[in-house]
Short mmCIF file of C-alpha atoms in Angstrom, two decimals:
data_model
loop_
_atom_site.label_atom_id
_atom_site.label_comp_id
_atom_site.label_asym_id
_atom_site.label_seq_id
_atom_site.Cartn_x
_atom_site.Cartn_y
_atom_site.Cartn_z
CA ASP A 1 91.44 31.10 35.64
CA VAL A 2 90.28 28.13 34.61
CA THR A 3 92.89 26.89 32.02
CA SER A 4 95.48 27.13 34.62
CA ALA A 5 93.91 24.58 36.91
CA ARG A 6 96.14 21.38 36.80
CA PRO A 7 95.46 18.11 38.64
CA ALA A 8 98.53 16.94 40.14
CA GLY A 9 101.38 15.46 38.15
CA GLY A 10 100.90 18.04 35.50
CA GLY A 11 101.37 17.02 31.37
CA LEU A 12 97.94 17.93 30.84
CA ALA A 13 98.90 20.75 27.71
CA GLU A 14 98.29 18.30 24.84
CA TRP A 15 94.36 18.33 26.47
CA LEU A 16 93.83 21.16 26.77
CA PRO A 17 92.21 23.40 24.18
CA SER A 18 94.83 26.20 23.10
CA SER A 19 92.08 28.36 21.61
CA PRO A 20 87.94 29.18 21.36
CA LEU A 21 86.23 25.92 21.58
CA PRO A 22 84.20 25.19 18.18
CA ALA A 23 80.81 26.34 18.35
CA GLU A 24 79.52 22.57 17.95
CA VAL A 25 81.62 21.67 20.79
CA GLU A 26 80.44 24.58 22.76
CA ALA A 27 76.22 24.16 21.79
CA VAL A 28 76.35 19.72 22.51
CA ALA A 29 77.96 20.37 25.90
CA ALA A 30 75.52 23.30 26.58
CA GLY A 31 72.78 20.92 25.72
CA TRP A 32 74.22 18.30 28.06
CA MET A 33 74.48 20.87 30.77
CA LEU A 34 70.89 22.41 29.84
CA GLU A 35 69.02 18.22 30.23
CA PHE A 36 70.93 18.23 33.85
CA ALA A 37 69.80 21.57 34.86
CA CYS A 38 66.36 20.44 33.70
CA TYR A 39 66.72 17.31 35.64
CA CYS A 40 68.04 18.53 38.91
CA MET A 41 65.41 21.14 38.75
CA CYS A 42 62.50 18.72 38.74
CA ARG A 43 63.88 16.73 41.01
CA HIS A 44 64.76 19.57 43.58
CA PHE A 45 60.98 20.92 42.87
CA GLY A 46 59.61 17.15 43.75
CA GLU A 47 61.44 17.00 47.02
CA GLY A 48 59.81 20.80 47.93
CA CYS A 49 64.11 22.05 48.01
CA ALA A 50 63.28 25.65 46.73
CA ALA A 51 66.56 27.56 47.48
CA GLU A 52 68.80 24.07 45.39
CA PHE A 53 65.34 24.48 42.76
CA ARG A 54 66.09 28.65 41.82
CA ARG A 55 70.04 27.89 41.67
CA TRP A 56 69.25 25.17 39.30
CA GLY A 57 66.50 27.68 37.70
CA ASN A 58 69.36 30.11 37.39
CA VAL A 59 71.28 27.87 35.64
CA ALA A 60 69.08 26.68 33.33
CA GLN A 61 67.97 30.44 32.51
CA ALA A 62 71.09 31.09 32.06
CA LEU A 63 72.02 28.33 29.28
CA ILE A 64 68.90 28.83 27.61
CA ASN A 65 69.89 32.69 26.94
CA GLY A 66 73.18 31.64 25.45
CA VAL A 67 71.29 29.34 22.58
CA SER A 68 70.48 31.14 19.60
CA LYS A 69 67.93 28.23 18.10
CA ILE A 70 66.63 25.84 20.23
CA PRO A 71 67.71 21.90 19.04
CA THR A 72 63.95 20.31 18.23
CA HIS A 73 65.17 17.53 20.55
CA GLN A 74 66.12 19.83 23.89
CA LYS A 75 62.53 22.11 23.45
CA LYS A 76 60.69 19.96 26.10
CA ALA A 77 63.45 20.56 28.57
CA VAL A 78 63.74 24.03 27.67
CA TYR A 79 59.71 24.44 28.66
CA LEU A 80 59.29 22.62 30.79
CA CYS A 81 62.02 24.40 32.85
CA GLN A 82 60.18 27.92 32.01
CA PHE A 83 56.59 26.31 33.25
CA LEU A 84 58.33 25.17 36.69
CA ILE A 85 60.27 28.81 37.39
CA ARG A 86 56.80 29.74 36.61
CA ILE A 87 54.57 27.46 38.85
CA ALA A 88 56.79 27.62 42.02
CA LYS A 89 55.84 31.16 41.88
CA GLY A 90 52.44 30.75 40.93
CA LYS A 91 50.85 32.15 44.36
CA ASN A 92 53.14 35.40 43.84
CA LEU A 93 51.38 38.46 42.25
CA GLU A 94 54.19 40.39 43.42
CA CYS A 95 56.34 38.16 40.40
CA HIS A 96 56.21 39.21 36.88
CA PHE A 97 57.72 37.32 33.84
CA GLU A 98 55.96 39.32 31.33
CA ASN A 99 56.15 43.32 30.52
CA ASP A 100 51.95 43.36 31.22
CA LYS A 101 51.67 43.59 34.77
CA ARG A 102 48.32 41.97 34.60
CA ILE A 103 49.95 38.65 33.69
CA SER A 104 50.84 36.69 36.83
CA PRO A 105 53.30 33.81 37.28
CA LEU A 106 50.40 31.29 36.44
CA GLU A 107 48.54 32.84 33.11
CA SER A 108 52.30 33.02 32.19
CA ALA A 109 52.60 29.74 32.98
CA LEU A 110 49.55 28.55 30.90
CA PRO A 111 51.51 28.71 27.60
CA PHE A 112 54.51 27.11 28.48
CA TRP A 113 52.08 23.78 29.36
CA THR A 114 50.62 24.07 25.99
CA LEU A 115 53.74 24.06 24.56
CA LEU A 116 54.75 21.24 26.86
CA GLU A 117 51.27 19.08 25.10
CA ARG A 118 52.16 19.35 22.02
CA GLU A 119 55.92 18.22 22.62
CA GLU A 120 53.80 14.26 23.69
CA ASN A 121 50.12 12.84 22.78
CA LYS A 122 50.21 10.04 25.65
CA LEU A 123 49.87 11.59 28.84
CA GLU A 124 46.25 13.04 27.67
CA LYS A 125 44.54 13.21 30.41
CA LEU A 126 47.04 14.17 32.66
CA HIS A 127 47.74 17.25 30.33
CA GLU A 128 43.80 18.28 30.78
CA ASP A 129 44.42 18.04 34.36
CA ILE A 130 46.88 19.93 34.72
CA ARG A 131 45.55 22.57 32.19
CA LEU A 132 42.10 23.13 34.35
CA LEU A 133 43.74 23.42 37.59
CA ILE A 134 46.14 26.03 35.75
CA GLN A 135 43.14 27.80 34.46
CA ILE A 136 41.47 28.07 38.08
CA GLN A 137 43.79 28.63 40.19
CA ILE A 138 44.77 31.57 37.67
CA VAL A 139 41.27 32.94 39.13
CA ALA A 140 41.45 31.23 42.33
CA VAL A 141 44.94 33.14 43.69
CA HIS A 142 43.27 36.32 42.55
CA MET A 143 40.34 35.70 44.68
CA GLU A 144 42.13 34.72 47.58
CA ASN A 145 44.46 38.22 47.59
CA GLY A 146 41.08 40.29 47.10
CA TYR A 147 41.61 41.22 43.68
CA PHE A 148 38.11 40.04 42.39
CA ARG A 149 37.95 42.66 39.30
CA GLU A 150 41.28 41.35 38.22
CA ALA A 151 40.04 37.84 38.54
CA ALA A 152 37.10 39.26 36.30
CA GLU A 153 39.19 40.45 33.49
CA VAL A 154 41.65 37.07 33.60
CA LEU A 155 38.68 35.08 32.89
CA GLU A 156 38.02 37.26 29.58
CA ARG A 157 41.66 36.89 29.12
CA LEU A 158 41.66 32.68 29.24
CA TYR A 159 39.05 32.25 27.47
CA THR A 160 36.73 32.97 23.97
CA ASP A 161 33.02 32.62 23.07
CA SER A 162 34.57 29.94 20.82
CA ASP A 163 35.71 27.77 24.33
CA SER A 164 34.61 24.60 24.56
CA ASP A 165 34.91 24.18 27.93
CA LYS A 166 32.16 27.03 28.09
CA PRO A 167 30.67 25.53 31.43
CA LEU A 168 34.32 26.12 32.82
CA ARG A 169 33.69 29.97 32.12
CA VAL A 170 30.13 30.43 33.47
CA LYS A 171 31.08 28.38 37.00
CA LEU A 172 34.19 30.68 37.69
CA ALA A 173 32.09 34.02 36.33
CA THR A 174 29.96 32.57 39.48
CA VAL A 175 32.29 32.50 41.96
CA ILE A 176 33.90 36.16 41.22
CA ARG A 177 30.73 37.60 41.89
CA SER A 178 30.48 35.60 44.94
CA LYS A 179 33.86 36.83 46.06
CA ASP A 180 34.12 33.94 47.88
CA PRO A 181 37.52 32.10 47.31
CA TYR A 182 36.77 29.11 49.55
CA VAL A 183 33.85 27.81 47.28
CA PRO A 184 33.84 24.32 46.62
CA LEU A 185 35.07 24.23 43.62
CA LEU A 186 38.26 26.48 43.83
CA GLN A 187 38.36 24.24 46.95
CA SER A 188 38.00 21.23 45.05
CA PHE A 189 40.39 21.93 42.34
CA SER A 190 43.06 24.05 44.65
CA TYR A 191 46.79 25.00 44.37
CA ASP A 192 47.98 21.82 46.48
CA LEU A 193 46.55 19.59 44.35
CA LEU A 194 47.65 21.32 40.96
CA ILE A 195 51.21 21.02 42.32
CA SER A 196 50.59 17.37 43.27
CA LYS A 197 49.75 16.94 39.51
CA VAL A 198 52.95 18.87 38.24
CA LYS A 199 55.30 16.89 40.18
CA SER A 200 53.57 13.55 38.72
CA TYR A 201 54.48 14.90 35.83
CA ILE A 202 58.23 15.79 36.58
CA GLU A 203 58.57 12.31 37.71
CA LEU A 204 57.80 10.88 34.64
CA PHE A 205 59.63 13.46 32.67
CA MET A 206 63.06 12.68 34.95
CA LYS A 207 62.54 8.30 33.59
CA GLU A 208 62.73 9.36 30.58
CA ASN A 209 65.58 11.78 31.11
CA GLU A 210 68.06 9.59 33.27
CA THR A 211 69.93 8.52 30.02
CA ASN A 212 71.23 12.03 29.81
CA PHE A 213 75.27 11.68 29.24
CA LEU A 214 76.17 13.76 32.63
CA ILE A 215 73.48 12.15 35.02
CA GLN A 216 75.51 8.52 33.82
CA ALA A 217 78.70 9.80 33.71
CA ALA A 218 78.53 11.13 36.61
CA THR A 219 76.26 8.70 38.41
CA LYS A 220 79.59 5.69 36.98
CA GLN A 221 81.83 8.43 38.71
CA VAL A 222 80.16 7.97 41.94
CA GLU A 223 79.86 4.18 41.70
CA SER A 224 83.50 3.80 41.00
CA ASN A 225 84.62 5.62 43.96
CA GLY A 226 84.57 3.11 46.95
CA LEU A 227 85.80 0.10 44.12
CA GLY A 228 89.11 2.52 43.28
CA ALA A 229 90.14 3.36 46.78
CA THR A 230 90.24 0.00 48.11
CA THR A 231 92.35 -1.12 44.60
CA LEU A 232 94.98 1.32 44.87
CA GLN A 233 95.95 -0.40 48.33
CA ASN A 234 96.67 -3.36 46.87
CA LYS A 235 98.15 -2.93 43.59
CA THR A 236 100.98 -0.97 42.05
CA VAL A 237 100.77 1.38 39.45
CA ASN A 238 100.05 -0.90 36.17
CA VAL A 239 98.30 -0.59 33.18
CA GLU A 240 94.78 -0.25 34.60
CA ASP A 241 96.17 2.49 36.72
CA ASP A 242 97.49 3.97 33.25
CA LYS A 243 93.81 3.73 32.07
CA ARG A 244 92.49 5.07 35.06
CA ASN A 245 94.87 8.14 34.58
CA LEU A 246 94.01 8.63 31.18
CA GLU A 247 89.93 8.66 31.85
CA THR A 248 91.22 11.27 34.73
CA LYS A 249 92.66 13.74 31.95
CA GLN A 250 89.52 13.09 29.86
CA ARG A 251 87.24 14.01 32.33
CA PHE A 252 89.23 16.74 33.42
CA VAL A 253 89.36 18.03 29.87
CA LEU A 254 85.63 17.74 29.69
CA SER A 255 85.04 19.94 33.30
CA VAL A 256 87.27 22.35 31.60
CA ILE A 257 84.94 22.73 28.96
CA LEU A 258 81.78 22.69 30.71
CA LEU A 259 83.08 24.85 32.70
CA ARG A 260 84.18 27.81 29.40
CA VAL A 261 80.46 27.37 28.13
CA MET A 262 78.88 27.87 31.42
CA LEU A 263 80.70 30.71 32.11
CA ARG A 264 80.04 32.67 29.29
CA HIS A 265 76.61 32.03 28.92
CA LEU A 266 76.16 32.87 32.94
CA GLN A 267 78.41 36.46 31.79
CA ASN A 268 74.97 36.79 28.93
CA VAL A 269 72.72 36.91 31.87
CA GLU A 270 75.05 39.64 33.41
CA THR A 271 74.88 41.17 30.35
CA HIS A 272 71.25 40.95 28.86
CA GLY A 273 69.87 41.21 32.10
CA ASP A 274 67.71 39.05 34.79
CA ALA A 275 67.84 35.64 34.03
CA LEU A 276 64.83 35.02 35.12
CA ALA A 277 62.41 37.85 33.98
CA SER A 278 63.74 38.11 30.87
CA GLY A 279 62.68 35.17 27.63
CA ARG A 280 65.62 34.36 25.14
CA ARG A 281 68.22 36.09 23.27
CA ARG A 282 66.91 38.28 20.26
CA GLN A 283 66.24 36.76 17.09
CA ARG A 284 65.14 38.05 13.88
CA TRP A 285 61.35 37.75 13.58
CA THR A 286 60.54 35.54 9.88
CA TYR A 287 58.15 36.77 7.53
CA LYS A 288 56.35 33.68 8.57
CA GLU A 289 56.14 34.83 12.46
CA ASP A 290 54.66 38.52 11.28
CA LEU A 291 51.70 36.84 9.39
CA GLU A 292 51.26 34.03 12.35
CA LEU A 293 51.35 37.22 14.62
CA LYS A 294 48.77 39.06 12.53
CA SER A 295 46.68 36.34 12.29
CA GLY A 296 46.32 36.15 15.78
CA ILE A 297 45.40 39.42 16.04
CA ARG A 298 42.78 38.77 13.46
CA LYS A 299 41.69 36.34 15.45
CA PHE A 300 41.80 37.03 19.31
CA GLY A 301 42.65 40.78 19.40
CA VAL A 302 45.39 43.13 20.03
CA GLY A 303 46.13 42.00 23.83
CA ASN A 304 45.50 38.49 24.06
CA TRP A 305 49.19 37.69 23.62
CA ALA A 306 49.15 34.51 25.70
CA LYS A 307 46.30 32.85 23.38
CA ILE A 308 48.05 34.43 20.58
CA LEU A 309 51.45 32.29 21.38
CA VAL A 310 49.54 29.23 21.80
CA HIS A 311 47.53 28.43 18.55
CA GLY A 312 50.41 29.95 16.02
CA ASP A 313 53.03 28.82 15.10
CA PHE A 314 56.49 30.99 16.51
CA ASN A 315 59.67 30.13 16.87
CA ASN A 316 60.32 30.01 21.02
CA ARG A 317 58.79 33.36 21.53
CA THR A 318 57.65 34.40 24.43
CA SER A 319 53.80 36.67 24.45
CA VAL A 320 56.51 40.01 25.52
CA MET A 321 57.85 39.14 22.46
CA LEU A 322 54.96 38.78 20.32
CA LYS A 323 53.80 42.45 22.22
CA ASP A 324 57.54 43.63 21.48
CA ARG A 325 56.88 42.67 17.52
CA TRP A 326 53.34 44.34 17.92
CA ARG A 327 54.33 47.73 18.39
CA THR A 328 57.37 47.28 16.24
CA LEU A 329 55.02 46.76 13.19
CA CYS A 330 52.80 49.21 14.15
CA ARG A 331 55.62 51.64 13.85
CA ILE A 332 56.67 50.63 10.36
CA GLU A 333 53.70 51.24 9.02
CA GLN A 334 52.85 54.21 10.47
CA ASP A 335 56.10 55.95 8.64
#
């Protein structure tokens, strides 16, 4: 029981919440934790620590699933978490994040990269490089596994006749027909190069997010631990000690709040299914979103959910959500 935990000495009843936390408080705490989890994911992705990356990925997904609406300033962190989870599984065609089993992890990652591109405009060259590498590797991974027919189908989903990068489509089509996964084009734009570029991107993200509250608070705590031990050896209890004790109580209360939020969100994951495979908690579709969906289908056709998602204005949806909503709309019109 979280609320029964007490630091030595007791006397903390006045600090502990006696009633459920206000939604606003939980939202702020969850926001800190989401940003911190995203930061940890980036660090472990960059260092190649797969186990730690998965652990923080589960934490981040649990937090994402637990919010009904993502604040604007946290959308970038959400998109990046979803993107990295999929990139990390990019070579595994047996792993699926969409109901449509044809969609590989890399193809599922592409719409999230497009959303990240929309969040900033100062990294245009890096954005273009990563997008190009994802597109090429979506095809390359299928070819490496001997799925040449599937590679051709992927190419049809990735590009339309109006795409400006038609020359790349033609080159990839030629590569697929050759059935050779080791041609210079695929070797020059390799999966390792994609990972390297992604690491460059997340290094910039981490520098921008060093001001996260939990990172700052934890850093100060770690830095002060050594000094605190020396000071207490030479001084008796005084005003500074009282102040330190007060800060300890406050940190404990904050820990209780954060732990409660985490437990609640982890329970949501157990209730609503696998965190990595699911998107977000259900939220009502708006009339505007329905119009965007119908417009996208007229433009790209039924089944091109990733493209419709990228080009439409949706509220934190996934391509699976678009597909399910279209089925619902079709049933409504038939009734």
